[in-house]
Amino acid sequence: MRQAGRYLPEYRKIREKHEVLAICKDPELCAKVTSMPAQILGVDAAIMFADIMLPLEGMGVKLKIEEGIGPVIKEPITDNRSAGALEKLDAPSDVPFVLDAIRLVKKLLDGRVPLIGFSGAPFTIASYLIEGRPTRDFTKVKSLMYRNPKTWHLLMEKLADSMTAYLQAQIDAGVDAVQLFDSWVGCLSPQDYHNYVLPYSQRIFKNLEGSGVPRIHFGTGTSNFLEEMKLAGGDVFSVDWRVPIDAAWRRLGYDVAVQGNLDPAAILADVELLKSFAADILERAKGRAGHIFNLGHGMLPEASAETVAELVKFVHESTRSSQVR
Ligand code: CP3
């Protein structure tokens, strides 16, 4: 994740001339950036170059992605009126560039690696919409959730419906898997996750059940409520480094696949130590079908592309005997 991000010199060069959202809205440029990591790093899948906030513009939200900060919302959601004003996303007319880019990337990749489409999960998007920018303590989100449940549920319902439409449109355009990013959900207690979040993520996964592509459920800091996350749905569960992957998989059950769970900071370690961390994860996964080796969260801007390529090579070599290709 964030595999095309700022640590990649080829990406940085394009970013010197174009804003993140401008790259997303230019299908040719977007396709180029999306296919870069598979070419440069040798990873086994490409993820669409987009941002979880991109489709929000189609719902009437004014936003920017600010350098060194992240998404910033012009008029944060505070009440029933502002939540009610959100329009339902009509993907073909609101985000035609994403769908065009998917078709272009599929041609560029030519079947070499699968393409992952994605959206933000209702909670994580709601947190940006309410806080107005990235936060550490989520006080505005939680206070709206507790004090104004009517607005909370209205907002979550709208986001669930629009993100379902967004993911379905990406599937129709040709992505091979979809990932729902609930990056900040780990700030909640298991009970709050159950009451305020689960029904909405569940609705998205249910709606995509017959879509024919694997559905990846991503979260960080979720080791306290993996069982609840499983109830919400998905075919693959992403776990971060705060829980050993074998323990997480046992709790989730072997009927689902798992993705993870190297600490992104491990890329900053000496290569031999990095390899030992990776080897530990592979050992815990025991070559069981359904393990996707990945980072527990996004690549850090400080990472070196050479080290990442070396890590990819190490994982390939260590798992060669069980590889399908
Ligand atoms: O691999 C890829 O690079 C795919 C593209 C991608 C972006 N955002 C582009 C982007 C993906 C998959 C995302 C998802 C995303 N965006 C998430 C969910 C995944 C996660 O990381 O938890 C979230 C929470 C966001 C919101 C967001 N966008 C943040 C918090 C930031 C700032 C983070 C940072 O590292 O600076 C962004 C900006 C952003 N979105 C960048 C990229 C490549 C970096 C900005 C830049 O290039 O200047």
mmCIF file of C-alpha atoms and ligand atoms in Angstrom:
data_model
loop_
_atom_site.group_PDB
_atom_site.id
_atom_site.type_symbol
_atom_site.label_atom_id
_atom_site.label_comp_id
_atom_site.label_asym_id
_atom_site.label_seq_id
_atom_site.Cartn_x
_atom_site.Cartn_y
_atom_site.Cartn_z
ATOM 1 C CA MET A 1 0.000 0.000 0.000
ATOM 2 C CA ARG A 2 1.043 3.477 -0.931
ATOM 3 C CA GLN A 3 3.398 1.420 -3.025
ATOM 4 C CA ALA A 4 3.524 4.155 -5.659
ATOM 5 C CA GLY A 5 4.081 6.703 -2.910
ATOM 6 C CA ARG A 6 6.682 9.300 -2.195
ATOM 7 C CA TYR A 7 9.660 6.980 -1.650
ATOM 8 C CA LEU A 8 9.708 6.060 -5.352
ATOM 9 C CA PRO A 9 11.973 8.450 -7.343
ATOM 10 C CA GLU A 10 10.017 7.830 -10.572
ATOM 11 C CA TYR A 11 6.809 8.890 -8.770
ATOM 12 C CA ARG A 12 8.418 11.915 -7.144
ATOM 13 C CA LYS A 13 9.493 13.154 -10.545
ATOM 14 C CA ILE A 14 5.888 13.138 -11.770
ATOM 15 C CA ARG A 15 4.743 14.744 -8.502
ATOM 16 C CA GLU A 16 7.080 17.696 -9.089
ATOM 17 C CA LYS A 17 4.739 18.724 -11.898
ATOM 18 C CA HIS A 18 1.345 17.350 -10.812
ATOM 19 C CA GLU A 19 -0.763 17.334 -7.621
ATOM 20 C CA VAL A 20 -1.930 13.945 -6.252
ATOM 21 C CA LEU A 21 -5.567 14.534 -7.255
ATOM 22 C CA ALA A 22 -4.497 15.801 -10.696
ATOM 23 C CA ILE A 23 -2.630 12.523 -11.302
ATOM 24 C CA CYS A 24 -5.756 10.602 -10.231
ATOM 25 C CA LYS A 25 -7.890 12.535 -12.715
ATOM 26 C CA ASP A 26 -5.606 12.011 -15.701
ATOM 27 C CA PRO A 27 -6.168 8.387 -16.789
ATOM 28 C CA GLU A 28 -2.900 8.137 -18.780
ATOM 29 C CA LEU A 29 -0.776 9.521 -15.951
ATOM 30 C CA CYS A 30 -2.699 7.498 -13.375
ATOM 31 C CA ALA A 31 -2.197 4.290 -15.358
ATOM 32 C CA LYS A 32 1.518 5.003 -15.618
ATOM 33 C CA VAL A 33 1.930 5.596 -11.866
ATOM 34 C CA THR A 34 -0.249 2.588 -10.997
ATOM 35 C CA SER A 35 1.859 0.182 -13.021
ATOM 36 C CA MET A 36 5.214 1.546 -11.788
ATOM 37 C CA PRO A 37 5.619 -0.533 -8.597
ATOM 38 C CA ALA A 38 4.966 -3.840 -10.368
ATOM 39 C CA GLN A 39 7.643 -2.945 -12.923
ATOM 40 C CA ILE A 40 10.200 -1.433 -10.564
ATOM 41 C CA LEU A 41 9.754 -3.517 -7.400
ATOM 42 C CA GLY A 42 8.470 -6.819 -8.775
ATOM 43 C CA VAL A 43 5.446 -6.924 -6.448
ATOM 44 C CA ASP A 44 2.675 -9.389 -7.327
ATOM 45 C CA ALA A 45 -0.218 -6.953 -7.638
ATOM 46 C CA ALA A 46 -0.876 -3.372 -8.614
ATOM 47 C CA ILE A 47 -3.173 -1.082 -6.632
ATOM 48 C CA MET A 48 -5.045 1.714 -8.393
ATOM 49 C CA PHE A 49 -3.446 5.093 -7.901
ATOM 50 C CA ALA A 50 -6.312 6.999 -6.321
ATOM 51 C CA ASP A 51 -7.090 8.227 -2.823
ATOM 52 C CA ILE A 52 -9.861 7.245 -0.433
ATOM 53 C CA MET A 53 -11.094 10.873 -0.559
ATOM 54 C CA LEU A 54 -11.253 11.094 -4.357
ATOM 55 C CA PRO A 55 -14.892 9.931 -4.798
ATOM 56 C CA LEU A 56 -16.037 12.389 -2.101
ATOM 57 C CA GLU A 57 -15.767 15.223 -4.609
ATOM 58 C CA GLY A 58 -18.517 13.493 -6.567
ATOM 59 C CA MET A 59 -20.682 13.611 -3.420
ATOM 60 C CA GLY A 60 -20.287 17.382 -3.228
ATOM 61 C CA VAL A 61 -17.360 17.626 -0.778
ATOM 62 C CA LYS A 62 -14.652 20.230 -1.390
ATOM 63 C CA LEU A 63 -11.242 18.911 -0.419
ATOM 64 C CA LYS A 64 -7.508 19.195 -0.951
ATOM 65 C CA ILE A 65 -4.649 16.816 -0.304
ATOM 66 C CA GLU A 66 -2.080 19.015 1.390
ATOM 67 C CA GLU A 67 1.615 18.305 1.278
ATOM 68 C CA GLY A 68 2.834 16.701 4.496
ATOM 69 C CA ILE A 69 -0.678 16.697 6.016
ATOM 70 C CA GLY A 70 -3.083 14.605 3.959
ATOM 71 C CA PRO A 71 -6.742 15.228 3.100
ATOM 72 C CA VAL A 72 -8.196 18.563 4.258
ATOM 73 C CA ILE A 73 -11.964 19.247 4.001
ATOM 74 C CA LYS A 74 -13.242 22.758 3.330
ATOM 75 C CA GLU A 75 -16.511 22.451 5.252
ATOM 76 C CA PRO A 76 -16.446 19.559 7.748
ATOM 77 C CA ILE A 77 -19.672 17.713 8.602
ATOM 78 C CA THR A 78 -21.135 18.896 11.891
ATOM 79 C CA ASP A 79 -24.869 18.226 11.834
ATOM 80 C CA ASN A 80 -27.838 16.641 10.102
ATOM 81 C CA ARG A 81 -27.998 19.388 7.521
ATOM 82 C CA SER A 82 -24.416 18.963 6.328
ATOM 83 C CA ALA A 83 -24.651 15.148 6.421
ATOM 84 C CA GLY A 84 -27.983 15.250 4.577
ATOM 85 C CA ALA A 85 -26.525 17.473 1.855
ATOM 86 C CA LEU A 86 -24.109 14.726 0.723
ATOM 87 C CA GLU A 87 -25.144 13.461 -2.689
ATOM 88 C CA LYS A 88 -25.113 9.808 -3.664
ATOM 89 C CA LEU A 89 -22.152 8.953 -5.866
ATOM 90 C CA ASP A 90 -22.923 8.167 -9.468
ATOM 91 C CA ALA A 91 -19.604 6.579 -10.421
ATOM 92 C CA PRO A 92 -19.796 6.682 -14.238
ATOM 93 C CA SER A 93 -20.522 10.429 -14.236
ATOM 94 C CA ASP A 94 -18.705 11.483 -11.018
ATOM 95 C CA VAL A 95 -15.448 9.519 -11.379
ATOM 96 C CA PRO A 96 -15.201 8.547 -15.073
ATOM 97 C CA PHE A 97 -11.416 9.071 -14.894
ATOM 98 C CA VAL A 98 -11.026 6.247 -12.341
ATOM 99 C CA LEU A 99 -12.936 3.831 -14.551
ATOM 100 C CA ASP A 100 -11.018 4.917 -17.667
ATOM 101 C CA ALA A 101 -7.741 4.528 -15.769
ATOM 102 C CA ILE A 102 -8.703 0.983 -14.691
ATOM 103 C CA ARG A 103 -9.258 -0.007 -18.321
ATOM 104 C CA LEU A 104 -5.911 1.532 -19.312
ATOM 105 C CA VAL A 105 -3.999 -0.147 -16.464
ATOM 106 C CA LYS A 106 -5.475 -3.527 -17.341
ATOM 107 C CA LYS A 107 -4.102 -3.070 -20.872
ATOM 108 C CA LEU A 108 -0.707 -1.898 -19.613
ATOM 109 C CA LEU A 109 -0.343 -4.791 -17.160
ATOM 110 C CA ASP A 110 -1.509 -7.248 -19.825
ATOM 111 C CA GLY A 111 -2.341 -9.981 -17.305
ATOM 112 C CA ARG A 112 1.114 -9.957 -15.682
ATOM 113 C CA VAL A 113 -0.236 -9.048 -12.242
ATOM 114 C CA PRO A 114 -3.779 -8.510 -10.940
ATOM 115 C CA LEU A 115 -5.147 -5.034 -10.281
ATOM 116 C CA ILE A 116 -6.671 -4.065 -6.912
ATOM 117 C CA GLY A 117 -9.389 -1.415 -6.754
ATOM 118 C CA PHE A 118 -10.338 0.175 -3.433
ATOM 119 C CA SER A 119 -12.397 2.584 -1.431
ATOM 120 C CA GLY A 120 -12.250 4.010 2.053
ATOM 121 C CA ALA A 121 -14.501 2.361 4.634
ATOM 122 C CA PRO A 122 -17.354 4.475 6.038
ATOM 123 C CA PHE A 123 -15.677 5.023 9.426
ATOM 124 C CA THR A 124 -12.334 6.168 8.035
ATOM 125 C CA ILE A 125 -13.951 8.503 5.500
ATOM 126 C CA ALA A 126 -16.345 9.839 8.143
ATOM 127 C CA SER A 127 -13.386 10.620 10.373
ATOM 128 C CA TYR A 128 -11.883 12.912 7.716
ATOM 129 C CA LEU A 129 -15.270 14.468 6.918
ATOM 130 C CA ILE A 130 -15.943 15.296 10.567
ATOM 131 C CA GLU A 131 -12.453 16.226 11.787
ATOM 132 C CA GLY A 132 -11.676 18.111 8.571
ATOM 133 C CA ARG A 133 -8.107 16.755 8.511
ATOM 134 C CA PRO A 134 -5.996 13.880 9.879
ATOM 135 C CA THR A 135 -6.287 13.552 13.677
ATOM 136 C CA ARG A 136 -4.658 11.598 16.491
ATOM 137 C CA ASP A 137 -7.451 11.511 19.038
ATOM 138 C CA PHE A 138 -10.685 11.432 17.000
ATOM 139 C CA THR A 139 -12.509 13.611 19.548
ATOM 140 C CA LYS A 140 -14.806 15.343 17.047
ATOM 141 C CA VAL A 141 -15.747 12.014 15.436
ATOM 142 C CA LYS A 142 -16.480 10.311 18.738
ATOM 143 C CA SER A 143 -18.334 13.264 20.177
ATOM 144 C CA LEU A 144 -20.616 13.416 17.105
ATOM 145 C CA MET A 145 -21.071 9.630 17.290
ATOM 146 C CA TYR A 146 -22.102 9.771 20.974
ATOM 147 C CA ARG A 147 -23.989 13.072 21.069
ATOM 148 C CA ASN A 148 -25.691 13.017 17.693
ATOM 149 C CA PRO A 149 -26.306 9.381 16.726
ATOM 150 C CA LYS A 150 -28.966 10.361 14.184
ATOM 151 C CA THR A 151 -26.450 12.345 12.149
ATOM 152 C CA TRP A 152 -23.816 9.634 12.612
ATOM 153 C CA HIS A 153 -26.069 6.893 11.246
ATOM 154 C CA LEU A 154 -27.268 9.082 8.377
ATOM 155 C CA LEU A 155 -23.667 9.828 7.388
ATOM 156 C CA MET A 156 -22.540 6.191 7.656
ATOM 157 C CA GLU A 157 -25.532 5.007 5.633
ATOM 158 C CA LYS A 158 -24.785 7.466 2.848
ATOM 159 C CA LEU A 159 -21.109 6.535 2.788
ATOM 160 C CA ALA A 160 -21.900 2.796 2.733
ATOM 161 C CA ASP A 161 -24.223 3.230 -0.261
ATOM 162 C CA SER A 162 -21.854 5.446 -2.221
ATOM 163 C CA MET A 163 -18.785 3.285 -1.534
ATOM 164 C CA THR A 164 -20.723 0.187 -2.625
ATOM 165 C CA ALA A 165 -21.550 1.940 -5.901
ATOM 166 C CA TYR A 166 -17.929 3.061 -6.277
ATOM 167 C CA LEU A 167 -16.495 -0.423 -5.717
ATOM 168 C CA GLN A 168 -19.090 -2.058 -7.966
ATOM 169 C CA ALA A 169 -18.207 0.384 -10.766
ATOM 170 C CA GLN A 170 -14.510 -0.477 -10.360
ATOM 171 C CA ILE A 171 -15.358 -4.183 -10.566
ATOM 172 C CA ASP A 172 -17.424 -3.560 -13.709
ATOM 173 C CA ALA A 173 -14.464 -1.666 -15.207
ATOM 174 C CA GLY A 174 -12.213 -4.689 -14.651
ATOM 175 C CA VAL A 175 -10.365 -4.706 -11.288
ATOM 176 C CA ASP A 176 -9.440 -8.196 -10.079
ATOM 177 C CA ALA A 177 -9.996 -7.574 -6.348
ATOM 178 C CA VAL A 178 -11.312 -4.792 -4.127
ATOM 179 C CA GLN A 179 -9.981 -3.525 -0.813
ATOM 180 C CA LEU A 180 -11.932 -1.594 1.796
ATOM 181 C CA PHE A 181 -9.564 0.637 3.793
ATOM 182 C CA ASP A 182 -10.607 1.187 7.401
ATOM 183 C CA SER A 183 -7.259 2.666 8.354
ATOM 184 C CA TRP A 184 -8.259 4.477 11.548
ATOM 185 C CA VAL A 185 -10.899 2.141 12.975
ATOM 186 C CA GLY A 186 -8.438 0.867 15.602
ATOM 187 C CA CYS A 187 -9.150 4.002 17.670
ATOM 188 C CA LEU A 188 -12.488 2.464 18.724
ATOM 189 C CA SER A 189 -13.446 0.081 21.502
ATOM 190 C CA PRO A 190 -14.799 -3.302 20.353
ATOM 191 C CA GLN A 191 -18.271 -2.250 21.576
ATOM 192 C CA ASP A 192 -18.229 1.012 19.636
ATOM 193 C CA TYR A 193 -16.987 -0.830 16.548
ATOM 194 C CA HIS A 194 -19.920 -3.203 16.925
ATOM 195 C CA ASN A 195 -22.558 -0.523 17.402
ATOM 196 C CA TYR A 196 -21.390 2.331 15.212
ATOM 197 C CA VAL A 197 -19.322 0.799 12.402
ATOM 198 C CA LEU A 198 -19.910 -2.902 11.809
ATOM 199 C CA PRO A 199 -23.388 -2.614 10.215
ATOM 200 C CA TYR A 200 -22.103 -0.243 7.540
ATOM 201 C CA SER A 201 -18.940 -2.117 6.523
ATOM 202 C CA GLN A 202 -21.082 -5.260 6.601
ATOM 203 C CA ARG A 203 -23.559 -3.699 4.203
ATOM 204 C CA ILE A 204 -20.784 -2.990 1.675
ATOM 205 C CA PHE A 205 -19.361 -6.523 1.834
ATOM 206 C CA LYS A 206 -22.845 -8.065 1.599
ATOM 207 C CA ASN A 207 -23.705 -5.981 -1.447
ATOM 208 C CA LEU A 208 -20.523 -7.135 -3.186
ATOM 209 C CA GLU A 209 -20.943 -10.787 -2.253
ATOM 210 C CA GLY A 210 -21.829 -12.055 -5.717
ATOM 211 C CA SER A 211 -19.388 -9.785 -7.542
ATOM 212 C CA GLY A 212 -16.941 -12.575 -8.347
ATOM 213 C CA VAL A 213 -13.808 -10.815 -7.061
ATOM 214 C CA PRO A 214 -12.036 -11.258 -3.700
ATOM 215 C CA ARG A 215 -12.869 -8.577 -1.131
ATOM 216 C CA ILE A 216 -10.037 -7.449 1.166
ATOM 217 C CA HIS A 217 -10.903 -5.904 4.527
ATOM 218 C CA PHE A 218 -8.129 -3.612 5.761
ATOM 219 C CA GLY A 219 -7.694 -2.123 9.217
ATOM 220 C CA THR A 220 -4.892 -1.159 11.591
ATOM 221 C CA GLY A 221 -4.841 -1.416 15.361
ATOM 222 C CA THR A 222 -7.663 -3.951 15.135
ATOM 223 C CA SER A 223 -6.135 -6.769 17.198
ATOM 224 C CA ASN A 224 -8.734 -6.155 19.917
ATOM 225 C CA PHE A 225 -11.662 -6.870 17.631
ATOM 226 C CA LEU A 226 -10.614 -9.134 14.777
ATOM 227 C CA GLU A 227 -13.642 -11.325 15.461
ATOM 228 C CA GLU A 228 -15.949 -8.323 15.021
ATOM 229 C CA MET A 229 -14.172 -7.368 11.799
ATOM 230 C CA LYS A 230 -14.743 -10.848 10.490
ATOM 231 C CA LEU A 231 -18.461 -10.464 11.203
ATOM 232 C CA ALA A 232 -18.420 -7.316 9.055
ATOM 233 C CA GLY A 233 -17.191 -9.424 6.148
ATOM 234 C CA GLY A 234 -14.515 -9.907 3.514
ATOM 235 C CA ASP A 235 -12.590 -12.786 1.982
ATOM 236 C CA VAL A 236 -9.159 -11.499 3.055
ATOM 237 C CA PHE A 237 -8.298 -9.748 6.335
ATOM 238 C CA SER A 238 -5.387 -7.397 6.622
ATOM 239 C CA VAL A 239 -3.655 -7.373 9.996
ATOM 240 C CA ASP A 240 -0.949 -5.057 11.230
ATOM 241 C CA TRP A 241 2.268 -5.831 13.133
ATOM 242 C CA ARG A 242 0.721 -5.355 16.579
ATOM 243 C CA VAL A 243 -0.482 -8.959 16.493
ATOM 244 C CA PRO A 244 1.493 -12.050 15.372
ATOM 245 C CA ILE A 245 0.003 -13.190 12.071
ATOM 246 C CA ASP A 246 -0.453 -16.817 13.202
ATOM 247 C CA ALA A 247 -2.430 -15.690 16.263
ATOM 248 C CA ALA A 248 -4.549 -13.370 14.112
ATOM 249 C CA TRP A 249 -5.246 -16.108 11.553
ATOM 250 C CA ARG A 250 -6.233 -18.598 14.257
ATOM 251 C CA ARG A 251 -8.747 -16.081 15.613
ATOM 252 C CA LEU A 252 -10.109 -15.149 12.185
ATOM 253 C CA GLY A 253 -10.409 -18.773 11.126
ATOM 254 C CA TYR A 254 -8.723 -20.643 8.286
ATOM 255 C CA ASP A 255 -11.735 -20.190 6.017
ATOM 256 C CA VAL A 256 -10.454 -16.691 5.209
ATOM 257 C CA ALA A 257 -7.167 -15.410 3.791
ATOM 258 C CA VAL A 258 -4.861 -13.021 5.643
ATOM 259 C CA GLN A 259 -2.684 -10.169 4.467
ATOM 260 C CA GLY A 260 0.249 -8.741 6.340
ATOM 261 C CA ASN A 261 1.921 -7.983 8.532
ATOM 262 C CA LEU A 262 5.385 -6.433 8.399
ATOM 263 C CA ASP A 263 5.864 -3.153 10.280
ATOM 264 C CA PRO A 264 6.525 -0.501 7.570
ATOM 265 C CA ALA A 265 9.373 0.773 9.772
ATOM 266 C CA ALA A 266 11.149 -2.591 9.298
ATOM 267 C CA ILE A 267 12.095 -1.367 5.803
ATOM 268 C CA LEU A 268 14.316 1.187 7.563
ATOM 269 C CA ALA A 269 16.265 -1.553 9.380
ATOM 270 C CA ASP A 270 19.488 -3.165 8.229
ATOM 271 C CA VAL A 271 18.673 -5.591 5.362
ATOM 272 C CA GLU A 272 19.626 -8.721 7.319
ATOM 273 C CA LEU A 273 17.332 -7.744 10.216
ATOM 274 C CA LEU A 274 14.591 -6.880 7.715
ATOM 275 C CA LYS A 275 14.903 -10.317 6.137
ATOM 276 C CA SER A 276 14.705 -11.979 9.545
ATOM 277 C CA PHE A 277 11.448 -10.102 10.260
ATOM 278 C CA ALA A 278 10.065 -11.231 6.898
ATOM 279 C CA ALA A 279 11.220 -14.815 7.499
ATOM 280 C CA ASP A 280 9.434 -14.838 10.855
ATOM 281 C CA ILE A 281 6.146 -13.828 9.196
ATOM 282 C CA LEU A 282 6.528 -16.502 6.492
ATOM 283 C CA GLU A 283 7.294 -19.106 9.132
ATOM 284 C CA ARG A 284 4.189 -18.160 11.109
ATOM 285 C CA ALA A 285 2.071 -18.340 7.922
ATOM 286 C CA LYS A 286 3.524 -21.842 7.364
ATOM 287 C CA GLY A 287 3.097 -21.699 3.569
ATOM 288 C CA ARG A 288 -0.632 -22.091 4.121
ATOM 289 C CA ALA A 289 -2.675 -21.120 1.034
ATOM 290 C CA GLY A 290 -4.224 -17.705 1.485
ATOM 291 C CA HIS A 291 -1.365 -15.700 2.968
ATOM 292 C CA ILE A 292 -0.576 -12.450 1.164
ATOM 293 C CA PHE A 293 2.775 -11.111 2.315
ATOM 294 C CA ASN A 294 2.371 -7.369 2.837
ATOM 295 C CA LEU A 295 3.143 -4.468 5.106
ATOM 296 C CA GLY A 296 0.757 -3.856 7.994
ATOM 297 C CA HIS A 297 0.259 -0.278 6.745
ATOM 298 C CA GLY A 298 1.526 2.049 3.998
ATOM 299 C CA MET A 299 5.071 2.415 2.803
ATOM 300 C CA LEU A 300 6.943 5.205 4.583
ATOM 301 C CA PRO A 301 8.338 8.068 2.506
ATOM 302 C CA GLU A 302 11.770 7.329 4.059
ATOM 303 C CA ALA A 303 11.863 3.799 2.589
ATOM 304 C CA SER A 304 14.443 2.991 -0.058
ATOM 305 C CA ALA A 305 13.115 1.481 -3.284
ATOM 306 C CA GLU A 306 16.199 -0.758 -3.547
ATOM 307 C CA THR A 307 15.534 -2.234 -0.105
ATOM 308 C CA VAL A 308 11.886 -2.835 -0.991
ATOM 309 C CA ALA A 309 12.919 -4.611 -4.210
ATOM 310 C CA GLU A 310 15.314 -6.750 -2.176
ATOM 311 C CA LEU A 311 12.546 -7.631 0.269
ATOM 312 C CA VAL A 312 10.232 -8.633 -2.595
ATOM 313 C CA LYS A 313 12.991 -10.852 -4.016
ATOM 314 C CA PHE A 314 13.602 -12.437 -0.606
ATOM 315 C CA VAL A 315 9.901 -13.255 -0.149
ATOM 316 C CA HIS A 316 9.695 -14.720 -3.647
ATOM 317 C CA GLU A 317 12.767 -16.897 -3.108
ATOM 318 C CA SER A 318 11.610 -18.059 0.313
ATOM 319 C CA THR A 319 8.201 -19.115 -0.983
ATOM 320 C CA ARG A 320 9.189 -20.368 -4.423
ATOM 321 C CA SER A 321 8.388 -24.039 -3.777
ATOM 322 C CA SER A 322 4.818 -23.166 -2.875
ATOM 323 C CA GLN A 323 4.351 -20.586 -5.633
ATOM 324 C CA VAL A 324 1.718 -21.283 -8.224
ATOM 325 C CA ARG A 325 3.440 -19.713 -11.224
HETATM 326 O O1 CP3 B 1 -0.077 2.638 -3.588
HETATM 327 C C1 CP3 B 1 -0.498 3.761 -3.790
HETATM 328 O O2 CP3 B 1 0.221 4.772 -3.733
HETATM 329 C C2 CP3 B 1 -1.945 3.844 -4.158
HETATM 330 C C3 CP3 B 1 -2.594 5.138 -4.014
HETATM 331 C C4 CP3 B 1 -3.211 5.534 -2.693
HETATM 332 C C5 CP3 B 1 -3.196 6.889 -2.226
HETATM 333 N N1 CP3 B 1 -3.985 6.964 -1.119
HETATM 334 C C6 CP3 B 1 -2.520 8.048 -2.890
HETATM 335 C C7 CP3 B 1 -1.866 9.018 -1.995
HETATM 336 C C8 CP3 B 1 -3.951 4.783 -1.792
HETATM 337 C C9 CP3 B 1 -4.235 3.293 -1.764
HETATM 338 C C10 CP3 B 1 -4.443 5.705 -0.805
HETATM 339 C C11 CP3 B 1 -5.355 5.311 0.273
HETATM 340 C C12 CP3 B 1 -5.501 6.199 1.428
HETATM 341 N N2 CP3 B 1 -5.451 7.560 1.468
HETATM 342 C C13 CP3 B 1 -5.797 5.723 2.732
HETATM 343 C C14 CP3 B 1 -6.052 4.290 3.103
HETATM 344 C C15 CP3 B 1 -4.816 3.529 3.231
HETATM 345 C C16 CP3 B 1 -3.923 3.976 4.347
HETATM 346 O O3 CP3 B 1 -2.862 4.522 4.066
HETATM 347 O O4 CP3 B 1 -4.294 3.802 5.514
HETATM 348 C C17 CP3 B 1 -5.869 6.851 3.568
HETATM 349 C C18 CP3 B 1 -6.113 6.850 5.051
HETATM 350 C C19 CP3 B 1 -5.666 8.008 2.766
HETATM 351 C C20 CP3 B 1 -5.687 9.423 3.177
HETATM 352 C C21 CP3 B 1 -4.399 10.089 2.914
HETATM 353 N N3 CP3 B 1 -3.969 10.499 1.662
HETATM 354 C C22 CP3 B 1 -3.375 10.435 3.838
HETATM 355 C C23 CP3 B 1 -3.430 10.176 5.319
HETATM 356 C C24 CP3 B 1 -2.334 11.046 3.116
HETATM 357 C C25 CP3 B 1 -1.056 11.622 3.649
HETATM 358 C C26 CP3 B 1 -0.134 10.474 3.931
HETATM 359 C C27 CP3 B 1 1.274 10.661 3.459
HETATM 360 O O5 CP3 B 1 2.001 9.660 3.474
HETATM 361 O O6 CP3 B 1 1.659 11.774 3.078
HETATM 362 C C28 CP3 B 1 -2.710 11.055 1.753
HETATM 363 C C29 CP3 B 1 -1.916 11.574 0.635
HETATM 364 C C30 CP3 B 1 -1.582 10.564 -0.427
HETATM 365 N N4 CP3 B 1 -2.501 9.767 -1.043
HETATM 366 C C31 CP3 B 1 -0.281 10.317 -0.975
HETATM 367 C C32 CP3 B 1 -0.458 9.355 -1.974
HETATM 368 C C33 CP3 B 1 0.608 8.790 -2.875
HETATM 369 C C34 CP3 B 1 1.035 11.009 -0.558
HETATM 370 C C35 CP3 B 1 1.045 12.416 -0.994
HETATM 371 C C36 CP3 B 1 1.998 12.818 -2.066
HETATM 372 O O7 CP3 B 1 2.376 12.100 -2.988
HETATM 373 O O8 CP3 B 1 2.380 13.993 -1.972
#
